[in-house]
Amino acid sequence: MKKLIEQYIGIRKRIKAYEYALYMISWDSETEAPSGCFEYRGEQIGVLVEESYRIETSEEYVHVVDTLYAHRDELDADLYHEIVEVKKHIDKTRKIPMDQYVAFQILLSKSQTIWADAKKKNNFELFKPTLQKIISFLKDYIRYLETDDCKGYNILLDEYEPGMTINDYDQFFNELKTRLVPFVKKVIAKAANDESFLSGKTFDVDGQKQFCSYLQDVLCFDRSHGLMKESEHPFTTGSGSTDVRFTNHYYPKNLQSALFSAIHEMGHALYEQQCDSKYDGTFSTGGASLSLHESQSRFYENILGRSKAFWEQHYSVLQRQFSKELQDVSLDEFYRTINQVKASFIRTEADELTYSLHIMLRYDLEKAIFVEGLSIDDLQDKWNDLFFEYFGLVVPSVKEGLLQDIHWAGGMFGYFPTYALGSAYSAQIFHYMKKDLDFEGVIASGNTKAINEWLKTKIHQFASSRYPKDIIRQAIGEDFDVSYYIDYLISKYSCLYGINPS
Ligand code: ZN
């Protein structure tokens, strides 16, 4: 057994090295790479992916994993979980023909640039052939992986949130539709004449960067094990707890965008940095699932970052940074503005209350593609129709509609619903955090250290060495329950908008 484990660790090291190289290339592609490099780069990525695939499907590796799996009861809890997951992954990988898999990875290495160009030029036609190829591959992928228990679109959903199915998500979104949508309509009616105290002003980009750097200190982001750069669409990535990177995007006319993207991405980054370092270099590194990850980013962004207590502490610093622009904006006005409810076109700019409607739209669209067989030619119309149904607005341009998100260009269908699930998790986690912590007292201390520590102990430290539902159950003593989320939103926005919550 000991020899077998050593052999496993040796091969794992090699796979992780390829993973690390691909991570660095992808980070560079998103942040610094010159636009002309992608053709050649795509070929190099193809070689690395192929080599890595060869190791992962090699007889030696498969034999070692199969044998360890057969003797899994003799392994410690961490390795047990890892081997079960690796075995699942190998069984999956073996079902997909290598040439198709490599071709898909090469396609993805180019597709995000094509998407960015199409979005910039506001022209879906430029991206359509690439998206068609991605969807075709995923339809093949589904066919290869289908089992008696898991079929169709459920294969993609399960990929991003293990165990979640169309049934689960339908139930979840129906609950939101029943309780939240009527409330949202009341708030939108009341908010119609709301004034934004930040609009029409210009916020110097360097000043925004400086304040985001200040936020890194407030949230105790560990700069010796992470960094922040810029990209078209903010994201977080990393390799283990010692190298965690995130990006931001700055708009001179929109201060809120950079502030809350930075806090959101730092929520992801803190989760990664606070994983127990013993999982670095293993396959149990990083967050336990996408929705659990999103529960952390949404917690920092909305529950903490949009709270009155947070800005009571930090608004004066922001005012000093933008003394001219913010001199006539009071803390109360700023607080109202950052929590303003508005039916908007862009998901990433959406307020906390209407956010899940944007996710519902994408979920419905993905279901239409993978369950009902919607043609790509009808995608743009379907998007616009659904948007009108949920928000009562006509989408003015494709870059503010179908082309706004990077996810589908990255092949990530089945991903979006985890955002809504994550938001719902965050409210439930917050409910229990307040039982242990003086939340506002911690914020008043000037940084979020004690909150970070609570999350580290309850959730982060376990990385992905356990299943998300087990981590949650152990952290808060009960299973997922969407009512905490709905209660939290109704309570917060009733108060903000003077609405009777009943
Ligand atoms: Zn996120």
mmCIF file of C-alpha atoms in Angstrom, residues 5-349:
data_model
loop_
_atom_site.group_PDB
_atom_site.id
_atom_site.type_symbol
_atom_site.label_atom_id
_atom_site.label_comp_id
_atom_site.label_asym_id
_atom_site.label_seq_id
_atom_site.Cartn_x
_atom_site.Cartn_y
_atom_site.Cartn_z
ATOM 1 C CA ILE A 5 0.582 5.596 -2.472
ATOM 2 C CA GLU A 6 4.109 6.828 -3.255
ATOM 3 C CA GLN A 7 3.630 5.869 -6.886
ATOM 4 C CA TYR A 8 0.312 7.742 -6.933
ATOM 5 C CA ILE A 9 1.876 10.847 -5.406
ATOM 6 C CA GLY A 10 4.688 10.739 -7.989
ATOM 7 C CA ILE A 11 2.271 10.705 -10.923
ATOM 8 C CA ARG A 12 0.037 13.315 -9.283
ATOM 9 C CA LYS A 13 3.065 15.617 -9.091
ATOM 10 C CA ARG A 14 3.516 15.395 -12.854
ATOM 11 C CA ILE A 15 -0.162 16.049 -13.580
ATOM 12 C CA LYS A 16 -0.130 19.020 -11.196
ATOM 13 C CA ALA A 17 2.914 20.456 -13.003
ATOM 14 C CA TYR A 18 1.029 20.460 -16.312
ATOM 15 C CA GLU A 19 -1.966 21.938 -14.552
ATOM 16 C CA TYR A 20 0.262 24.683 -13.152
ATOM 17 C CA ALA A 21 1.757 25.484 -16.568
ATOM 18 C CA LEU A 22 -1.728 25.672 -18.106
ATOM 19 C CA TYR A 23 -2.896 27.857 -15.221
ATOM 20 C CA MET A 24 -0.044 30.316 -15.783
ATOM 21 C CA ILE A 25 -0.670 30.447 -19.536
ATOM 22 C CA SER A 26 -4.367 31.012 -19.027
ATOM 23 C CA TRP A 27 -3.697 33.767 -16.466
ATOM 24 C CA ASP A 28 -1.346 35.439 -18.906
ATOM 25 C CA SER A 29 -3.881 35.101 -21.754
ATOM 26 C CA GLU A 30 -6.466 36.937 -19.674
ATOM 27 C CA THR A 31 -4.238 39.717 -18.386
ATOM 28 C CA GLU A 32 -1.090 40.501 -20.370
ATOM 29 C CA ALA A 33 -0.698 38.475 -23.561
ATOM 30 C CA PRO A 34 -0.435 40.408 -26.847
ATOM 31 C CA SER A 35 -3.430 39.855 -29.127
ATOM 32 C CA GLY A 36 -1.339 38.303 -31.913
ATOM 33 C CA CYS A 37 0.026 35.418 -29.849
ATOM 34 C CA PHE A 38 -3.013 33.182 -29.635
ATOM 35 C CA GLU A 39 -2.590 31.102 -32.777
ATOM 36 C CA TYR A 40 0.841 29.849 -31.729
ATOM 37 C CA ARG A 41 -0.196 29.698 -28.085
ATOM 38 C CA GLY A 42 -3.139 27.498 -28.986
ATOM 39 C CA GLU A 43 -0.754 24.921 -30.464
ATOM 40 C CA GLN A 44 1.431 24.891 -27.334
ATOM 41 C CA ILE A 45 -1.626 24.485 -25.123
ATOM 42 C CA GLY A 46 -2.704 21.594 -27.320
ATOM 43 C CA VAL A 47 0.610 19.809 -26.675
ATOM 44 C CA LEU A 48 0.453 20.368 -22.907
ATOM 45 C CA VAL A 49 -3.155 19.203 -22.681
ATOM 46 C CA GLU A 50 -2.355 16.129 -24.747
ATOM 47 C CA GLU A 51 0.657 15.201 -22.595
ATOM 48 C CA SER A 52 -1.333 15.665 -19.421
ATOM 49 C CA TYR A 53 -4.204 13.630 -20.858
ATOM 50 C CA ARG A 54 -1.732 10.833 -21.698
ATOM 51 C CA ILE A 55 -0.546 10.653 -18.093
ATOM 52 C CA GLU A 56 -4.091 10.727 -16.737
ATOM 53 C CA THR A 57 -5.156 7.899 -19.018
ATOM 54 C CA SER A 58 -1.881 5.928 -18.833
ATOM 55 C CA GLU A 59 -2.110 2.285 -17.860
ATOM 56 C CA GLU A 60 0.161 2.881 -14.887
ATOM 57 C CA TYR A 61 -1.913 5.697 -13.421
ATOM 58 C CA VAL A 62 -5.235 4.008 -14.041
ATOM 59 C CA HIS A 63 -3.919 0.836 -12.419
ATOM 60 C CA VAL A 64 -2.624 2.710 -9.358
ATOM 61 C CA VAL A 65 -5.899 4.598 -8.898
ATOM 62 C CA ASP A 66 -8.046 1.518 -9.484
ATOM 63 C CA THR A 67 -6.032 -0.446 -6.928
ATOM 64 C CA LEU A 68 -6.109 2.329 -4.350
ATOM 65 C CA TYR A 69 -9.835 2.655 -4.983
ATOM 66 C CA ALA A 70 -10.321 -1.052 -4.381
ATOM 67 C CA HIS A 71 -8.475 -0.678 -1.038
ATOM 68 C CA ARG A 72 -9.913 2.720 -0.208
ATOM 69 C CA ASP A 73 -11.037 1.648 3.251
ATOM 70 C CA GLU A 74 -7.372 1.405 4.258
ATOM 71 C CA LEU A 75 -6.698 5.057 3.314
ATOM 72 C CA ASP A 76 -6.938 8.076 5.603
ATOM 73 C CA ALA A 77 -10.048 10.249 5.215
ATOM 74 C CA ASP A 78 -8.361 12.854 2.984
ATOM 75 C CA LEU A 79 -6.847 10.372 0.559
ATOM 76 C CA TYR A 80 -10.042 8.316 0.566
ATOM 77 C CA HIS A 81 -12.057 11.300 -0.656
ATOM 78 C CA GLU A 82 -9.396 12.251 -3.201
ATOM 79 C CA ILE A 83 -9.150 8.768 -4.699
ATOM 80 C CA VAL A 84 -12.933 8.465 -5.006
ATOM 81 C CA GLU A 85 -13.012 11.775 -6.899
ATOM 82 C CA VAL A 86 -9.974 10.968 -9.061
ATOM 83 C CA LYS A 87 -11.478 7.601 -9.973
ATOM 84 C CA LYS A 88 -14.686 9.382 -11.004
ATOM 85 C CA HIS A 89 -12.663 11.838 -13.088
ATOM 86 C CA ILE A 90 -10.626 9.105 -14.811
ATOM 87 C CA ASP A 91 -13.719 7.076 -15.628
ATOM 88 C CA LYS A 92 -15.171 10.212 -17.204
ATOM 89 C CA THR A 93 -12.007 11.120 -19.116
ATOM 90 C CA ARG A 94 -11.738 7.615 -20.535
ATOM 91 C CA LYS A 95 -15.168 7.966 -22.083
ATOM 92 C CA ILE A 96 -14.180 10.991 -24.190
ATOM 93 C CA PRO A 97 -12.086 10.406 -27.357
ATOM 94 C CA MET A 98 -8.716 12.119 -26.980
ATOM 95 C CA ASP A 99 -8.720 13.914 -30.344
ATOM 96 C CA GLN A 100 -12.091 15.481 -29.569
ATOM 97 C CA TYR A 101 -11.018 16.477 -26.066
ATOM 98 C CA VAL A 102 -7.804 18.117 -27.269
ATOM 99 C CA ALA A 103 -9.618 19.899 -30.107
ATOM 100 C CA PHE A 104 -12.101 21.278 -27.569
ATOM 101 C CA GLN A 105 -9.314 22.599 -25.309
ATOM 102 C CA ILE A 106 -7.681 24.317 -28.305
ATOM 103 C CA LEU A 107 -11.050 25.771 -29.306
ATOM 104 C CA LEU A 108 -11.546 27.133 -25.792
ATOM 105 C CA SER A 109 -8.081 28.683 -25.766
ATOM 106 C CA LYS A 110 -9.140 30.829 -28.738
ATOM 107 C CA SER A 111 -12.849 31.286 -28.108
ATOM 108 C CA GLN A 112 -12.583 33.801 -25.297
ATOM 109 C CA THR A 113 -10.612 36.170 -27.516
ATOM 110 C CA ILE A 114 -13.165 35.740 -30.309
ATOM 111 C CA TRP A 115 -15.964 36.407 -27.820
ATOM 112 C CA ALA A 116 -14.209 39.539 -26.492
ATOM 113 C CA ASP A 117 -13.821 40.859 -30.042
ATOM 114 C CA ALA A 118 -17.473 40.119 -30.918
ATOM 115 C CA LYS A 119 -18.625 41.831 -27.729
ATOM 116 C CA LYS A 120 -16.447 44.846 -28.456
ATOM 117 C CA LYS A 121 -17.865 45.085 -31.973
ATOM 118 C CA ASN A 122 -21.372 44.369 -30.688
ATOM 119 C CA ASN A 123 -21.809 41.637 -33.283
ATOM 120 C CA PHE A 124 -23.054 38.157 -32.349
ATOM 121 C CA GLU A 125 -22.370 36.815 -35.867
ATOM 122 C CA LEU A 126 -18.605 36.996 -35.144
ATOM 123 C CA PHE A 127 -18.974 34.639 -32.188
ATOM 124 C CA LYS A 128 -21.809 32.429 -33.433
ATOM 125 C CA PRO A 129 -19.731 29.762 -35.294
ATOM 126 C CA THR A 130 -17.448 29.334 -32.257
ATOM 127 C CA LEU A 131 -20.378 29.069 -29.857
ATOM 128 C CA GLN A 132 -21.991 26.539 -32.176
ATOM 129 C CA LYS A 133 -18.843 24.373 -31.993
ATOM 130 C CA ILE A 134 -18.783 24.622 -28.194
ATOM 131 C CA ILE A 135 -22.437 23.571 -27.905
ATOM 132 C CA SER A 136 -21.922 20.699 -30.382
ATOM 133 C CA PHE A 137 -18.975 19.413 -28.378
ATOM 134 C CA LEU A 138 -20.973 19.602 -25.149
ATOM 135 C CA LYS A 139 -23.843 17.676 -26.719
ATOM 136 C CA ASP A 140 -21.358 14.935 -27.689
ATOM 137 C CA TYR A 141 -19.834 15.178 -24.218
ATOM 138 C CA ILE A 142 -23.253 14.597 -22.640
ATOM 139 C CA ARG A 143 -23.777 11.533 -24.830
ATOM 140 C CA TYR A 144 -20.402 10.056 -23.814
ATOM 141 C CA LEU A 145 -21.050 10.537 -20.110
ATOM 142 C CA GLU A 146 -24.715 9.664 -19.791
ATOM 143 C CA THR A 147 -25.571 6.957 -17.266
ATOM 144 C CA ASP A 148 -28.850 5.488 -16.063
ATOM 145 C CA ASP A 149 -28.831 7.927 -13.121
ATOM 146 C CA CYS A 150 -27.653 11.083 -14.861
ATOM 147 C CA LYS A 151 -28.721 12.198 -18.306
ATOM 148 C CA GLY A 152 -28.854 15.212 -20.623
ATOM 149 C CA TYR A 153 -28.400 18.708 -19.187
ATOM 150 C CA ASN A 154 -28.088 17.121 -15.720
ATOM 151 C CA ILE A 155 -24.588 15.977 -16.774
ATOM 152 C CA LEU A 156 -23.524 19.618 -17.140
ATOM 153 C CA LEU A 157 -25.285 20.743 -13.949
ATOM 154 C CA ASP A 158 -23.652 17.955 -11.965
ATOM 155 C CA GLU A 159 -20.243 18.953 -13.307
ATOM 156 C CA TYR A 160 -20.387 22.333 -11.565
ATOM 157 C CA GLU A 161 -22.406 21.407 -8.503
ATOM 158 C CA PRO A 162 -22.234 17.701 -7.717
ATOM 159 C CA GLY A 163 -25.648 16.181 -7.118
ATOM 160 C CA MET A 164 -27.709 19.126 -8.376
ATOM 161 C CA THR A 165 -30.276 18.341 -11.085
ATOM 162 C CA ILE A 166 -32.866 20.103 -13.226
ATOM 163 C CA ASN A 167 -35.442 19.055 -10.621
ATOM 164 C CA ASP A 168 -33.515 20.648 -7.763
ATOM 165 C CA TYR A 169 -32.912 23.879 -9.634
ATOM 166 C CA ASP A 170 -36.499 24.040 -10.892
ATOM 167 C CA GLN A 171 -37.679 23.748 -7.302
ATOM 168 C CA PHE A 172 -35.196 26.351 -6.105
ATOM 169 C CA PHE A 173 -36.058 28.886 -8.821
ATOM 170 C CA ASN A 174 -39.786 28.258 -8.427
ATOM 171 C CA GLU A 175 -39.497 29.129 -4.751
ATOM 172 C CA LEU A 176 -37.722 32.351 -5.696
ATOM 173 C CA LYS A 177 -40.357 33.096 -8.320
ATOM 174 C CA THR A 178 -43.213 32.557 -5.857
ATOM 175 C CA ARG A 179 -41.915 34.553 -2.911
ATOM 176 C CA LEU A 180 -39.369 36.947 -4.340
ATOM 177 C CA VAL A 181 -40.702 38.126 -7.689
ATOM 178 C CA PRO A 182 -43.839 39.822 -6.251
ATOM 179 C CA PHE A 183 -41.667 41.550 -3.653
ATOM 180 C CA VAL A 184 -39.152 42.634 -6.291
ATOM 181 C CA LYS A 185 -41.983 44.225 -8.273
ATOM 182 C CA LYS A 186 -43.068 46.238 -5.230
ATOM 183 C CA VAL A 187 -39.515 47.455 -4.666
ATOM 184 C CA ILE A 188 -38.929 48.331 -8.320
ATOM 185 C CA ALA A 189 -42.123 50.413 -8.329
ATOM 186 C CA LYS A 190 -40.941 52.289 -5.235
ATOM 187 C CA ALA A 191 -37.386 52.641 -6.516
ATOM 188 C CA ALA A 192 -38.395 54.085 -9.878
ATOM 189 C CA ASN A 193 -37.624 57.644 -8.850
ATOM 190 C CA ASP A 194 -34.544 56.781 -6.838
ATOM 191 C CA GLU A 195 -31.620 59.071 -7.349
ATOM 192 C CA SER A 196 -28.104 57.752 -7.829
ATOM 193 C CA PHE A 197 -25.742 60.085 -6.052
ATOM 194 C CA LEU A 198 -22.789 58.763 -8.024
ATOM 195 C CA SER A 199 -24.078 59.057 -11.567
ATOM 196 C CA GLY A 200 -22.705 61.696 -13.905
ATOM 197 C CA LYS A 201 -19.433 61.841 -11.998
ATOM 198 C CA THR A 202 -16.034 60.704 -13.248
ATOM 199 C CA PHE A 203 -13.760 58.718 -10.954
ATOM 200 C CA ASP A 204 -10.101 58.684 -11.838
ATOM 201 C CA VAL A 205 -8.965 55.095 -12.536
ATOM 202 C CA ASP A 206 -5.747 55.433 -10.523
ATOM 203 C CA GLY A 207 -7.790 56.599 -7.562
ATOM 204 C CA GLN A 208 -10.067 53.572 -7.927
ATOM 205 C CA LYS A 209 -7.031 51.285 -7.999
ATOM 206 C CA GLN A 210 -5.663 52.878 -4.853
ATOM 207 C CA PHE A 211 -8.919 52.369 -3.016
ATOM 208 C CA CYS A 212 -9.124 48.742 -4.177
ATOM 209 C CA SER A 213 -5.634 48.285 -2.803
ATOM 210 C CA TYR A 214 -6.877 49.701 0.526
ATOM 211 C CA LEU A 215 -9.738 47.180 0.395
ATOM 212 C CA GLN A 216 -7.176 44.390 0.138
ATOM 213 C CA ASP A 217 -5.871 45.445 3.541
ATOM 214 C CA VAL A 218 -9.357 45.762 5.030
ATOM 215 C CA LEU A 219 -10.263 42.234 3.905
ATOM 216 C CA CYS A 220 -6.811 40.935 4.947
ATOM 217 C CA PHE A 221 -5.993 39.624 1.461
ATOM 218 C CA ASP A 222 -2.528 38.058 1.752
ATOM 219 C CA ARG A 223 -0.341 39.862 -0.797
ATOM 220 C CA SER A 224 2.603 37.533 -0.276
ATOM 221 C CA HIS A 225 0.409 34.732 -1.640
ATOM 222 C CA GLY A 226 -1.673 36.600 -4.182
ATOM 223 C CA LEU A 227 -2.040 39.572 -6.492
ATOM 224 C CA MET A 228 -4.550 41.723 -8.358
ATOM 225 C CA LYS A 229 -4.458 42.736 -12.038
ATOM 226 C CA GLU A 230 -6.862 43.867 -14.748
ATOM 227 C CA SER A 231 -8.949 41.995 -17.315
ATOM 228 C CA GLU A 232 -12.083 42.540 -19.375
ATOM 229 C CA HIS A 233 -14.174 40.509 -16.941
ATOM 230 C CA PRO A 234 -13.103 40.206 -13.283
ATOM 231 C CA PHE A 235 -12.253 36.689 -12.110
ATOM 232 C CA THR A 236 -10.216 34.774 -9.540
ATOM 233 C CA THR A 237 -7.848 31.923 -10.216
ATOM 234 C CA GLY A 238 -5.023 30.195 -8.437
ATOM 235 C CA SER A 239 -2.961 27.158 -7.780
ATOM 236 C CA GLY A 240 -3.114 26.117 -4.152
ATOM 237 C CA SER A 241 -3.279 28.419 -1.153
ATOM 238 C CA THR A 242 0.043 30.144 -1.913
ATOM 239 C CA ASP A 243 -0.702 31.623 -5.334
ATOM 240 C CA VAL A 244 -4.149 33.199 -5.627
ATOM 241 C CA ARG A 245 -4.823 35.864 -8.245
ATOM 242 C CA PHE A 246 -7.794 37.992 -9.130
ATOM 243 C CA THR A 247 -8.572 40.716 -11.628
ATOM 244 C CA ASN A 248 -10.678 43.822 -11.720
ATOM 245 C CA HIS A 249 -11.991 46.174 -14.389
ATOM 246 C CA TYR A 250 -12.188 49.944 -13.984
ATOM 247 C CA TYR A 251 -14.773 52.276 -15.502
ATOM 248 C CA PRO A 252 -14.253 56.017 -14.946
ATOM 249 C CA LYS A 253 -18.023 56.592 -14.961
ATOM 250 C CA ASN A 254 -18.874 53.698 -12.683
ATOM 251 C CA LEU A 255 -17.140 53.633 -9.312
ATOM 252 C CA GLN A 256 -19.365 50.911 -7.873
ATOM 253 C CA SER A 257 -18.356 48.366 -10.484
ATOM 254 C CA ALA A 258 -14.689 48.193 -9.466
ATOM 255 C CA LEU A 259 -15.397 48.450 -5.718
ATOM 256 C CA PHE A 260 -17.829 45.552 -5.560
ATOM 257 C CA SER A 261 -16.037 43.424 -8.139
ATOM 258 C CA ALA A 262 -12.895 43.746 -6.029
ATOM 259 C CA ILE A 263 -14.730 42.726 -2.849
ATOM 260 C CA HIS A 264 -16.498 39.896 -4.676
ATOM 261 C CA GLU A 265 -13.302 38.473 -6.168
ATOM 262 C CA MET A 266 -11.527 38.825 -2.835
ATOM 263 C CA GLY A 267 -14.255 36.661 -1.319
ATOM 264 C CA HIS A 268 -13.221 33.946 -3.776
ATOM 265 C CA ALA A 269 -9.544 34.668 -3.168
ATOM 266 C CA LEU A 270 -9.824 34.476 0.628
ATOM 267 C CA TYR A 271 -11.515 31.098 0.346
ATOM 268 C CA GLU A 272 -8.568 29.818 -1.713
ATOM 269 C CA GLN A 273 -5.927 31.396 0.521
ATOM 270 C CA GLN A 274 -7.518 30.045 3.674
ATOM 271 C CA CYS A 275 -7.637 26.435 2.521
ATOM 272 C CA ASP A 276 -5.376 24.260 4.644
ATOM 273 C CA SER A 277 -1.989 24.227 2.869
ATOM 274 C CA LYS A 278 -1.765 20.465 3.365
ATOM 275 C CA TYR A 279 -4.069 20.177 0.350
ATOM 276 C CA ASP A 280 -1.723 22.158 -1.951
ATOM 277 C CA GLY A 281 -0.454 19.909 -4.733
ATOM 278 C CA THR A 282 -3.314 17.437 -4.228
ATOM 279 C CA PHE A 283 -6.598 17.171 -6.079
ATOM 280 C CA SER A 284 -8.421 18.361 -2.951
ATOM 281 C CA THR A 285 -6.984 21.857 -3.255
ATOM 282 C CA GLY A 286 -9.292 24.883 -3.664
ATOM 283 C CA GLY A 287 -12.951 25.453 -2.850
ATOM 284 C CA ALA A 288 -15.377 22.555 -2.435
ATOM 285 C CA SER A 289 -17.784 23.584 -5.201
ATOM 286 C CA LEU A 290 -18.771 26.552 -7.315
ATOM 287 C CA SER A 291 -21.817 27.436 -5.277
ATOM 288 C CA LEU A 292 -19.874 27.247 -2.046
ATOM 289 C CA HIS A 293 -17.263 29.478 -3.683
ATOM 290 C CA GLU A 294 -19.962 31.875 -4.782
ATOM 291 C CA SER A 295 -21.472 31.847 -1.307
ATOM 292 C CA GLN A 296 -18.186 33.331 -0.090
ATOM 293 C CA SER A 297 -17.821 35.973 -2.806
ATOM 294 C CA ARG A 298 -21.476 36.997 -2.447
ATOM 295 C CA PHE A 299 -21.168 37.106 1.307
ATOM 296 C CA TYR A 300 -18.239 39.535 1.124
ATOM 297 C CA GLU A 301 -19.714 41.554 -1.726
ATOM 298 C CA ASN A 302 -23.302 41.936 -0.563
ATOM 299 C CA ILE A 303 -23.817 40.990 3.048
ATOM 300 C CA LEU A 304 -20.590 42.563 4.246
ATOM 301 C CA GLY A 305 -19.625 44.963 1.442
ATOM 302 C CA ARG A 306 -23.029 46.579 1.021
ATOM 303 C CA SER A 307 -23.769 46.849 4.744
ATOM 304 C CA LYS A 308 -24.095 50.161 6.532
ATOM 305 C CA ALA A 309 -21.593 49.034 9.163
ATOM 306 C CA PHE A 310 -18.911 48.483 6.511
ATOM 307 C CA TRP A 311 -19.203 51.948 5.018
ATOM 308 C CA GLU A 312 -19.540 53.657 8.400
ATOM 309 C CA GLN A 313 -15.988 52.444 8.801
ATOM 310 C CA HIS A 314 -14.581 53.063 5.310
ATOM 311 C CA TYR A 315 -16.606 55.757 3.566
ATOM 312 C CA SER A 316 -14.441 58.566 4.910
ATOM 313 C CA VAL A 317 -11.410 56.938 3.253
ATOM 314 C CA LEU A 318 -13.248 56.734 -0.060
ATOM 315 C CA GLN A 319 -14.292 60.363 0.358
ATOM 316 C CA ARG A 320 -10.689 61.387 0.905
ATOM 317 C CA GLN A 321 -9.691 59.475 -2.234
ATOM 318 C CA PHE A 322 -12.346 61.303 -4.275
ATOM 319 C CA SER A 323 -12.657 64.504 -2.308
ATOM 320 C CA LYS A 324 -14.092 66.554 -5.168
ATOM 321 C CA GLU A 325 -16.524 63.940 -6.491
ATOM 322 C CA LEU A 326 -17.873 62.773 -3.121
ATOM 323 C CA GLN A 327 -17.814 65.956 -1.059
ATOM 324 C CA ASP A 328 -21.563 66.475 -1.456
ATOM 325 C CA VAL A 329 -22.511 62.785 -1.048
ATOM 326 C CA SER A 330 -23.350 61.814 2.527
ATOM 327 C CA LEU A 331 -22.807 58.331 3.961
ATOM 328 C CA ASP A 332 -26.574 57.738 3.920
ATOM 329 C CA GLU A 333 -26.820 58.771 0.289
ATOM 330 C CA PHE A 334 -23.872 56.565 -0.620
ATOM 331 C CA TYR A 335 -25.389 53.613 1.276
ATOM 332 C CA ARG A 336 -28.718 54.034 -0.526
ATOM 333 C CA THR A 337 -26.995 54.320 -3.872
ATOM 334 C CA ILE A 338 -24.950 51.120 -3.506
ATOM 335 C CA ASN A 339 -28.143 49.279 -2.537
ATOM 336 C CA GLN A 340 -30.311 50.822 -5.191
ATOM 337 C CA VAL A 341 -32.704 48.399 -6.882
ATOM 338 C CA LYS A 342 -33.071 48.767 -10.616
ATOM 339 C CA ALA A 343 -34.025 46.496 -13.476
ATOM 340 C CA SER A 344 -30.728 46.530 -15.388
ATOM 341 C CA PHE A 345 -29.337 44.751 -18.456
ATOM 342 C CA ILE A 346 -25.963 43.616 -17.147
ATOM 343 C CA ARG A 347 -25.815 40.714 -14.695
ATOM 344 C CA THR A 348 -22.502 41.725 -13.118
ATOM 345 C CA GLU A 349 -23.846 45.223 -12.449
#
